[in-house]
Short mmCIF file of C-alpha atoms in Angstrom, two decimals:
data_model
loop_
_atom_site.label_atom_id
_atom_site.label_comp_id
_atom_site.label_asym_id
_atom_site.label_seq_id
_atom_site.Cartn_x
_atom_site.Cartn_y
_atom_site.Cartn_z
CA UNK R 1038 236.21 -131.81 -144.11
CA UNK R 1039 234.83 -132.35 -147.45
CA UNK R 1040 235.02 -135.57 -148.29
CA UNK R 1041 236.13 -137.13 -151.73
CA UNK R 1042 234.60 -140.21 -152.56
CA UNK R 1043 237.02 -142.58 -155.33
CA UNK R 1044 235.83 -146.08 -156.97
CA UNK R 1045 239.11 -147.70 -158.08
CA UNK R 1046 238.69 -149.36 -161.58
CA UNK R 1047 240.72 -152.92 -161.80
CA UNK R 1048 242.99 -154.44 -158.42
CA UNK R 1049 246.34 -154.92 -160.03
CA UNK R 1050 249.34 -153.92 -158.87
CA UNK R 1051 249.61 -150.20 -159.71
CA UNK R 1052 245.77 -150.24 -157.96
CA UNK R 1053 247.15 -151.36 -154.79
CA UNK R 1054 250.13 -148.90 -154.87
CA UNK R 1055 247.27 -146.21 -155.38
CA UNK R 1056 245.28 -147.68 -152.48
CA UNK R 1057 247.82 -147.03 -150.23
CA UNK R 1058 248.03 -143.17 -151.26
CA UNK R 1059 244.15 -143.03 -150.93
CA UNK R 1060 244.31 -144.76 -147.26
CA UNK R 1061 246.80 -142.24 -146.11
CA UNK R 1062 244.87 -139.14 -147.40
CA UNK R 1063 242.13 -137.87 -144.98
CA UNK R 1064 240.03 -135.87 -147.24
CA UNK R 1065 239.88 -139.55 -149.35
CA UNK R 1066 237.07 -142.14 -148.86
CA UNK R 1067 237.53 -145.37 -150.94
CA UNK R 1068 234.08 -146.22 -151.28
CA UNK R 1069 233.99 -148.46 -154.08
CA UNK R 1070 236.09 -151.47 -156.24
CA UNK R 1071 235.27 -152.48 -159.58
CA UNK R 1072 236.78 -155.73 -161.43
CA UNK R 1073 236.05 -158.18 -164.22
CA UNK R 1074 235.18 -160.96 -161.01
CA UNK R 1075 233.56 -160.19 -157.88
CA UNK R 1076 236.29 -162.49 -156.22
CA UNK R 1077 239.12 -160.46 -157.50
CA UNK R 1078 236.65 -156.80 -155.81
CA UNK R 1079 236.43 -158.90 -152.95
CA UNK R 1080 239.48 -159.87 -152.08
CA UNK R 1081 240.91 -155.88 -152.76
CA UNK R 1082 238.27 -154.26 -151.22
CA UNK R 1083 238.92 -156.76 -147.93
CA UNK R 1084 242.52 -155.72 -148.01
CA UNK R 1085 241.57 -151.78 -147.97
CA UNK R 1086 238.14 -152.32 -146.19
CA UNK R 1087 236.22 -150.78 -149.44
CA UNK R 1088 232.30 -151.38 -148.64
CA UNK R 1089 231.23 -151.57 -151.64
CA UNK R 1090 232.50 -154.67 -154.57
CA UNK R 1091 231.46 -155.07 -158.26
CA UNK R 1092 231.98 -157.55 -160.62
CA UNK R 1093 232.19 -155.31 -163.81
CA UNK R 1094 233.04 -152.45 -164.15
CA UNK R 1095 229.93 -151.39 -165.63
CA UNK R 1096 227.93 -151.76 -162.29
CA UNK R 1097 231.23 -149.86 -160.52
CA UNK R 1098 230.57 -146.77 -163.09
CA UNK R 1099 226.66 -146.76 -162.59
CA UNK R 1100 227.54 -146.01 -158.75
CA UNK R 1101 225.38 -142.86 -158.47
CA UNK R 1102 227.54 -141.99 -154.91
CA UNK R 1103 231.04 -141.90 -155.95
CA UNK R 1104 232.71 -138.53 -157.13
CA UNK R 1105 235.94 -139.69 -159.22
CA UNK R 1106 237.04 -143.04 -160.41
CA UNK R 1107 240.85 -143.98 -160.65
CA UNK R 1108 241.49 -146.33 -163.73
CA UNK R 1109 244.33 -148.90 -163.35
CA UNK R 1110 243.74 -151.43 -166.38
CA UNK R 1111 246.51 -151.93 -168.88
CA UNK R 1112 246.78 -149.30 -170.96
CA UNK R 1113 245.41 -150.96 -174.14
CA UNK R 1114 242.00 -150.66 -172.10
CA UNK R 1115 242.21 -147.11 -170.88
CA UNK R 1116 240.06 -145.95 -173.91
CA UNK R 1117 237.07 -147.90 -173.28
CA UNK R 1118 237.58 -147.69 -169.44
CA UNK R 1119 237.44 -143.93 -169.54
CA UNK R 1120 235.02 -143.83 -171.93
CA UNK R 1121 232.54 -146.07 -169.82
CA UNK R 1122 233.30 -144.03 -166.70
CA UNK R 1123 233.04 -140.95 -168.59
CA UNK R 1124 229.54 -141.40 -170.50
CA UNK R 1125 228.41 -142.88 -166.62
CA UNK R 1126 228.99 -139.13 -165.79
CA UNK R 1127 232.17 -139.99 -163.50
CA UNK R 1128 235.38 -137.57 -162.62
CA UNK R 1129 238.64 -139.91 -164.23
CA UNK R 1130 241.99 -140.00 -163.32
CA UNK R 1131 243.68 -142.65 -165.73
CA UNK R 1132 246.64 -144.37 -165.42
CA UNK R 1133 249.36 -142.97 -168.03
CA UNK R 1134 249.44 -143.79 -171.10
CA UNK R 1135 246.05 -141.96 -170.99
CA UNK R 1136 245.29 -143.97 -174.59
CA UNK R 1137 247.12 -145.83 -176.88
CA UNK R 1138 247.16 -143.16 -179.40
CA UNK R 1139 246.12 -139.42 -180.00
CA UNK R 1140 243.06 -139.77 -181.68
CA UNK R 1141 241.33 -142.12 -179.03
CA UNK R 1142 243.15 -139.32 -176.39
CA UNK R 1143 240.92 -136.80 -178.27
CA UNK R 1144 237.97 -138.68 -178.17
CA UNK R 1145 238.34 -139.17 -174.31
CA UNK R 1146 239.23 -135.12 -173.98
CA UNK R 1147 236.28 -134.40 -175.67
CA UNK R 1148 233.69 -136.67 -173.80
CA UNK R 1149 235.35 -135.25 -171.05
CA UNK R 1150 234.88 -131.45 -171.86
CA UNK R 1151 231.54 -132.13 -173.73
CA UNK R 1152 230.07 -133.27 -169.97
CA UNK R 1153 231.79 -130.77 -167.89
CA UNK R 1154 233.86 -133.65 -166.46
CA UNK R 1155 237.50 -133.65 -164.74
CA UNK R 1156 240.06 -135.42 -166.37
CA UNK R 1157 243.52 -136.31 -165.87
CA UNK R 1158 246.58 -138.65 -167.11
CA UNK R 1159 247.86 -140.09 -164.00
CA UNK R 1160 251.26 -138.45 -165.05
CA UNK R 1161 252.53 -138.69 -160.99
CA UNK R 1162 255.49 -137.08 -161.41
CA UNK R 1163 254.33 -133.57 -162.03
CA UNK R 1164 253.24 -133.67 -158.63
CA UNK R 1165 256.34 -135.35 -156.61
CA UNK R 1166 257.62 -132.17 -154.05
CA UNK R 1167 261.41 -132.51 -155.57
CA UNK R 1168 259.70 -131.89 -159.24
CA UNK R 1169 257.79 -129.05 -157.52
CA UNK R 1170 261.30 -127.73 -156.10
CA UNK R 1171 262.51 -128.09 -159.64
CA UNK R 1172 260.09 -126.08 -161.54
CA UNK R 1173 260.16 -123.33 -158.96
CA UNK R 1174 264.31 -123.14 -159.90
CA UNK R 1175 263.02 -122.72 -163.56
CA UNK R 1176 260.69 -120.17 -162.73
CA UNK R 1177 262.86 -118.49 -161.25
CA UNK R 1178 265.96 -118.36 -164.00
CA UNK R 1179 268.81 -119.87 -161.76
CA UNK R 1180 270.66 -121.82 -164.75
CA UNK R 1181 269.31 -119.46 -166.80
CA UNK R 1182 268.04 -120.27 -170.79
CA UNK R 1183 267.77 -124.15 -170.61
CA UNK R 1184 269.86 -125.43 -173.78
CA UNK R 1185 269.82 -128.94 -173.15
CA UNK R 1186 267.17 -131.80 -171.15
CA UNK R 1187 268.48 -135.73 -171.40
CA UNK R 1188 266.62 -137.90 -169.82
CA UNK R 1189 266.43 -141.68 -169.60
CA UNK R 1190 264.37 -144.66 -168.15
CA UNK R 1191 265.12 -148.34 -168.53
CA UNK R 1192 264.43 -151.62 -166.92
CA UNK R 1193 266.42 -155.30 -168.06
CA UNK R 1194 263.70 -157.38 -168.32
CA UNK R 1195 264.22 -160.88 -169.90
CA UNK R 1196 262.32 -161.34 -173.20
CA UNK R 1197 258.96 -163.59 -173.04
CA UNK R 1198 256.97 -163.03 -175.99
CA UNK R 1199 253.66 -163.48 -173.91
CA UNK R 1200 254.98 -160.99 -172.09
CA UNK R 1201 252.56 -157.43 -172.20
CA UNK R 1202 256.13 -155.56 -172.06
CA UNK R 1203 257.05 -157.41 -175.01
CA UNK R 1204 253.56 -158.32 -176.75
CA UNK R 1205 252.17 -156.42 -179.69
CA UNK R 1206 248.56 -157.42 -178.92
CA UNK R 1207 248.60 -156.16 -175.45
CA UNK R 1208 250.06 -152.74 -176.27
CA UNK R 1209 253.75 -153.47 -175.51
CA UNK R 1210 257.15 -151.50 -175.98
CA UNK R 1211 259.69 -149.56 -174.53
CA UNK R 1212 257.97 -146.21 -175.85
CA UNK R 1213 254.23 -146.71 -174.40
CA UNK R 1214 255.74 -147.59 -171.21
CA UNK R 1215 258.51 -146.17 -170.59
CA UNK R 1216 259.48 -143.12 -172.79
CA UNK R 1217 256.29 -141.59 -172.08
CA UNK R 1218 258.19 -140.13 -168.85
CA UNK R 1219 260.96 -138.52 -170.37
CA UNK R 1220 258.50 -137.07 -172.81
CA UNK R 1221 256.71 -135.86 -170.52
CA UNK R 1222 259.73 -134.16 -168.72
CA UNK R 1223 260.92 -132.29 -171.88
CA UNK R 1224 257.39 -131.24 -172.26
CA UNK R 1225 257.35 -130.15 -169.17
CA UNK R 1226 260.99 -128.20 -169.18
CA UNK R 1227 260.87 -126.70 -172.73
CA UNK R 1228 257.24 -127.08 -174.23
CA UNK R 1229 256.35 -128.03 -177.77
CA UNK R 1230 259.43 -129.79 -180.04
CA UNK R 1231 259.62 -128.47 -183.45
CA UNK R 1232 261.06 -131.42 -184.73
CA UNK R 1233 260.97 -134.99 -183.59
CA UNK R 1234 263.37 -138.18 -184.38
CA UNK R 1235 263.97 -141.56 -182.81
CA UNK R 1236 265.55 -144.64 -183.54
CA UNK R 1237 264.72 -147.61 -181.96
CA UNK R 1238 266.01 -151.65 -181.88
CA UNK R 1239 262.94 -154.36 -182.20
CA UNK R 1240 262.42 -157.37 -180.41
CA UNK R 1241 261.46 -160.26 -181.87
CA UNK R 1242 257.95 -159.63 -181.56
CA UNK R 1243 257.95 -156.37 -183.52
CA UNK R 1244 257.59 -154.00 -180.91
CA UNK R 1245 260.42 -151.81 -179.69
CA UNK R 1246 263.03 -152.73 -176.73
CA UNK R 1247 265.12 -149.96 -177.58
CA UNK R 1248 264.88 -146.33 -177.79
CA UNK R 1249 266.64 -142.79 -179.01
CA UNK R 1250 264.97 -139.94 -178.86
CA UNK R 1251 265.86 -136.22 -180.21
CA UNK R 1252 263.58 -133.02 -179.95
CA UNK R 1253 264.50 -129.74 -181.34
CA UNK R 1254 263.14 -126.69 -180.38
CA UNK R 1255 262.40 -123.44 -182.14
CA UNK R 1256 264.96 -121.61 -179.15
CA UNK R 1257 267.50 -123.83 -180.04
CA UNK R 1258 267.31 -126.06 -177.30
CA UNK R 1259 267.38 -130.01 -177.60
CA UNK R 1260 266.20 -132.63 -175.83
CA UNK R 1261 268.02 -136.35 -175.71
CA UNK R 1262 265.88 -139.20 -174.14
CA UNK R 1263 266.43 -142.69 -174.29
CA UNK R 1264 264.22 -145.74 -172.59
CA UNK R 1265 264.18 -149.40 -173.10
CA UNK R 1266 263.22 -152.94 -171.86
CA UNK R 1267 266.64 -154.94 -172.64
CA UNK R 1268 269.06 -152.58 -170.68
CA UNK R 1269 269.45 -151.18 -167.23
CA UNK R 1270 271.03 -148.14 -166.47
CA UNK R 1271 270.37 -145.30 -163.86
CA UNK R 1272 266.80 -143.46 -164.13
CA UNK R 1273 268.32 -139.83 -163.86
CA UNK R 1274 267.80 -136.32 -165.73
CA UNK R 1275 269.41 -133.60 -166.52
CA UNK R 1276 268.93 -129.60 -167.30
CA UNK R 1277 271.61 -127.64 -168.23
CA UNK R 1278 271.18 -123.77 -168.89
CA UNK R 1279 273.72 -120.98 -169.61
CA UNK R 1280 273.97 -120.55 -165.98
CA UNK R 1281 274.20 -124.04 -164.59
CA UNK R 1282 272.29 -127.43 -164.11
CA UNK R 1283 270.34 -129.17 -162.19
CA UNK R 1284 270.63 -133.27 -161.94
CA UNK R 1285 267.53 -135.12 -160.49
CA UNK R 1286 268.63 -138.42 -159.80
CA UNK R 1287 267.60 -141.75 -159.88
CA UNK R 1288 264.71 -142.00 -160.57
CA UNK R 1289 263.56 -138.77 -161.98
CA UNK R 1290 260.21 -139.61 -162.46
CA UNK R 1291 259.43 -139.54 -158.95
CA UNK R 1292 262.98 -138.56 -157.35
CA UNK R 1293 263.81 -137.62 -153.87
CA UNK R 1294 266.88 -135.76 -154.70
CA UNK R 1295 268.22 -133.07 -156.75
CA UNK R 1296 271.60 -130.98 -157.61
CA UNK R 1297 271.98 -127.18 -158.37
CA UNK R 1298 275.13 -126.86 -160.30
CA UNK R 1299 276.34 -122.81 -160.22
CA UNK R 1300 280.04 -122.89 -162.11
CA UNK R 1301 280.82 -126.07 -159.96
CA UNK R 1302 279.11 -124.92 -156.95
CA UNK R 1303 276.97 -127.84 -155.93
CA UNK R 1304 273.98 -127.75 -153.06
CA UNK R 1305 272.40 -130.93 -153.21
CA UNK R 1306 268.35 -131.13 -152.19
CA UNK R 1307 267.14 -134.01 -150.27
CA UNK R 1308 263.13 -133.52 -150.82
CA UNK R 1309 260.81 -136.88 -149.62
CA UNK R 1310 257.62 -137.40 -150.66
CA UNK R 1311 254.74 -138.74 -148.70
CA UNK R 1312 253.49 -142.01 -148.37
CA UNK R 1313 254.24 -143.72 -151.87
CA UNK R 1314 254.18 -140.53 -153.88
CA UNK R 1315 250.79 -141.38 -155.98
CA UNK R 1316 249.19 -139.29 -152.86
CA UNK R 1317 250.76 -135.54 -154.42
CA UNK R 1318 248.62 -136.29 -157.43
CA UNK R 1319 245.66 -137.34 -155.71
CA UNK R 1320 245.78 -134.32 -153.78
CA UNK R 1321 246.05 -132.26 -157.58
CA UNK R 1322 242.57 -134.44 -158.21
CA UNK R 1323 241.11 -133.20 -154.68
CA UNK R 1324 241.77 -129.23 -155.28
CA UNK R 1325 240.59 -129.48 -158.89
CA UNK R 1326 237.26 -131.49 -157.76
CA UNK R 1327 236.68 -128.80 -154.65
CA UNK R 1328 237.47 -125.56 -157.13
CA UNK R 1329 235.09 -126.95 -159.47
CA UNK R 1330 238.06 -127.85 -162.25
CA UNK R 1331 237.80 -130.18 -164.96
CA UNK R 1332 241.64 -130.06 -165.99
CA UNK R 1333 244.40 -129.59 -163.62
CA UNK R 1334 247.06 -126.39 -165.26
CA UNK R 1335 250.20 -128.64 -163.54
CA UNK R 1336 249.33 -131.76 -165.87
CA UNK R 1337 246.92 -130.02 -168.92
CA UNK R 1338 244.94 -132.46 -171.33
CA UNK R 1339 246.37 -130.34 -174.63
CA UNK R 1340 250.09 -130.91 -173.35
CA UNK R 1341 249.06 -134.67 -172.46
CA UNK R 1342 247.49 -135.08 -176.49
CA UNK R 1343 250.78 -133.26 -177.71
CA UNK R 1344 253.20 -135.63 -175.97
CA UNK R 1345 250.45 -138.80 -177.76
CA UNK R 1346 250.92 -136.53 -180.69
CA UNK R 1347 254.81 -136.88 -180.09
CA UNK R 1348 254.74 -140.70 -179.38
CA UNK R 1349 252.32 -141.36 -182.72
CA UNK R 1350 255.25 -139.63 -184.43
CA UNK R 1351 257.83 -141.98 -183.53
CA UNK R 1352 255.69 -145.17 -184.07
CA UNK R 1353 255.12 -144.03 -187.51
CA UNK R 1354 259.09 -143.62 -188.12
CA UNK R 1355 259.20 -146.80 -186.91
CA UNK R 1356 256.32 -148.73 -188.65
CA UNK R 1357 255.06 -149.93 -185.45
CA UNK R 1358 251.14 -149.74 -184.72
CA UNK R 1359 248.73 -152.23 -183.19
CA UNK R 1360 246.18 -154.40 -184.14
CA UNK R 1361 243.55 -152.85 -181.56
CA UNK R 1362 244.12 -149.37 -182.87
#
């Protein structure tokens, strides 16, 4: 068995979550750390026995042995993380948001394409089984013409203005964070909006906490999505068509459970995912890299720029940018 050889760019949190996918896939050799100390490399790479440490993640990109590199940074970093992995002549996954904005996503896309290189936006749920089930019900016309997608994510976290969730410097705000999933589940359920509008509440800090979202679409469907960082309510989704709908439940963006509603006939789904889930999309990275594929078709880089393209939209209805941009 072929196998595919990852360095793993920063040891946070969502690194560690990845790890575990990575351990529990057998075609998947961690080979490599990278982090901004060698006692932070060290210290991951004993926890997932990783033989080889860097201190910067320069030295972890100049690794002439490994095949893809997974980057887990903040996302105000993502930009110059993929573009030093990228120009080191690396395969990228990168942790969503791919970029803070659409024009350094285009400048990543094109590095990528220019050098023949794969590249992805760590966008896991594309890739959960119960989102595959989904889709396949689409496909296949069983609520027939979708009219209507709501969506909504949100956590209650308490406001701290040093916070990154809550800190215009590091990138922070409901949208960036959080709305980019039900975004990304519109775009993945009815395509391109023709129109966009949002309203959103600010913290004190000038970013947003609070989120409404409306896209129209040239079929006459619509799309309400909400997401914020002050308020907790269930993660769920739902699709209704002429037909029917289908409810994925909390929490859609990597759900374990879904409901086909036929004119109040109900079968529920109960579809797991292995290990921690980030192994489906790992497994996307895998039969792209062995088919010789620089973009995966479940999780494109044009739809990925369109939904930046979407989120640049509402920023700018909202006079909200950031200093690093």
């Amino acid at each position: 068995m072929k196998q595919i050889k990852w360095g793993i760019l920063a040891t946070g949190n969502i690194a560690d979550k990845f790890a575990t996918s990575l351990a529990a896939q057998e075609d998947a050799t961690m080979l490599a750390v990278g982090s901004r100390s060698i006692s932070s490399a060290n210290t991951f790479a004993d926890r997932w026995n990783i033989p080889r440490r860097y201190g910067s993640y320069q030295e972890l990109a100049n690794d002439p042995d490994i095949d893809v590199i997974y980057i887990a940074t903040p996302h105000p970093s993502h930009h110059s993380n993929t573009m030093l992995c990228l120009h080191a002549g690396k395969h990228v996954l990168c942790e969503k948001p791919l970029t803070l904005n659409a024009a350094q996503a285009v400048e990543c896309i094109t590095l990528a394409r220019q050098k023949n290189l794969f590249f992805m936006e760590a966008m896991w749920t594309r890739f959960i089984p119960a989102i595959v089930q989904l889709n396949h019900w689409l496909d296949e016309g069983v609520i027939g013409q979708v009219r209507l997608v709501t969506a909504s994510i949100t956590l209650n976290r308490p406001f701290d203005a040093e916070q990154r969730l809550f800190n215009l410097q590091l990138g922070g705000g409901a949208l960036l964070d959080l709305g980019i999933y039900p975004l990304a589940f519109a775009s993945m359920v009815l395509g391109k909006p023709s129109q966009i509008t949002g309203f959103c509440h600010y913290a004190p800090t000038k970013v947003d906490e609070l989120d409404a979202v409306t896209l129209r679409y040239h079929n006459g469907a619509l799309a309400v999505l909400t997401c914020a960082s002050v308020v907790a309510e269930p993660a769920e989704a739902t699709i209704t068509g002429t037909k029917g709908y289908i409810k994925v439940h909390d929490p859609f963006y990597y759900p374990t459970k879904l409901t086909l509603d036929l004119d109040g006939k109900q079968t529920v789904k109960e579809i797991p995912f292995e290990s921690n889930g980030y192994i489906h999309e790992i497994r996307e990275v895998h039969y792209c890299l062995k088919a010789g594929q620089t973009e995966s078709q479940i999780m494109p880089l044009d739809e990925t720029l369109e939904i930046f393209k979407q989120m640049d939209e509402l920023r700018s209805q909202w006079g909200i940018s950031y200093p690093m941009e």
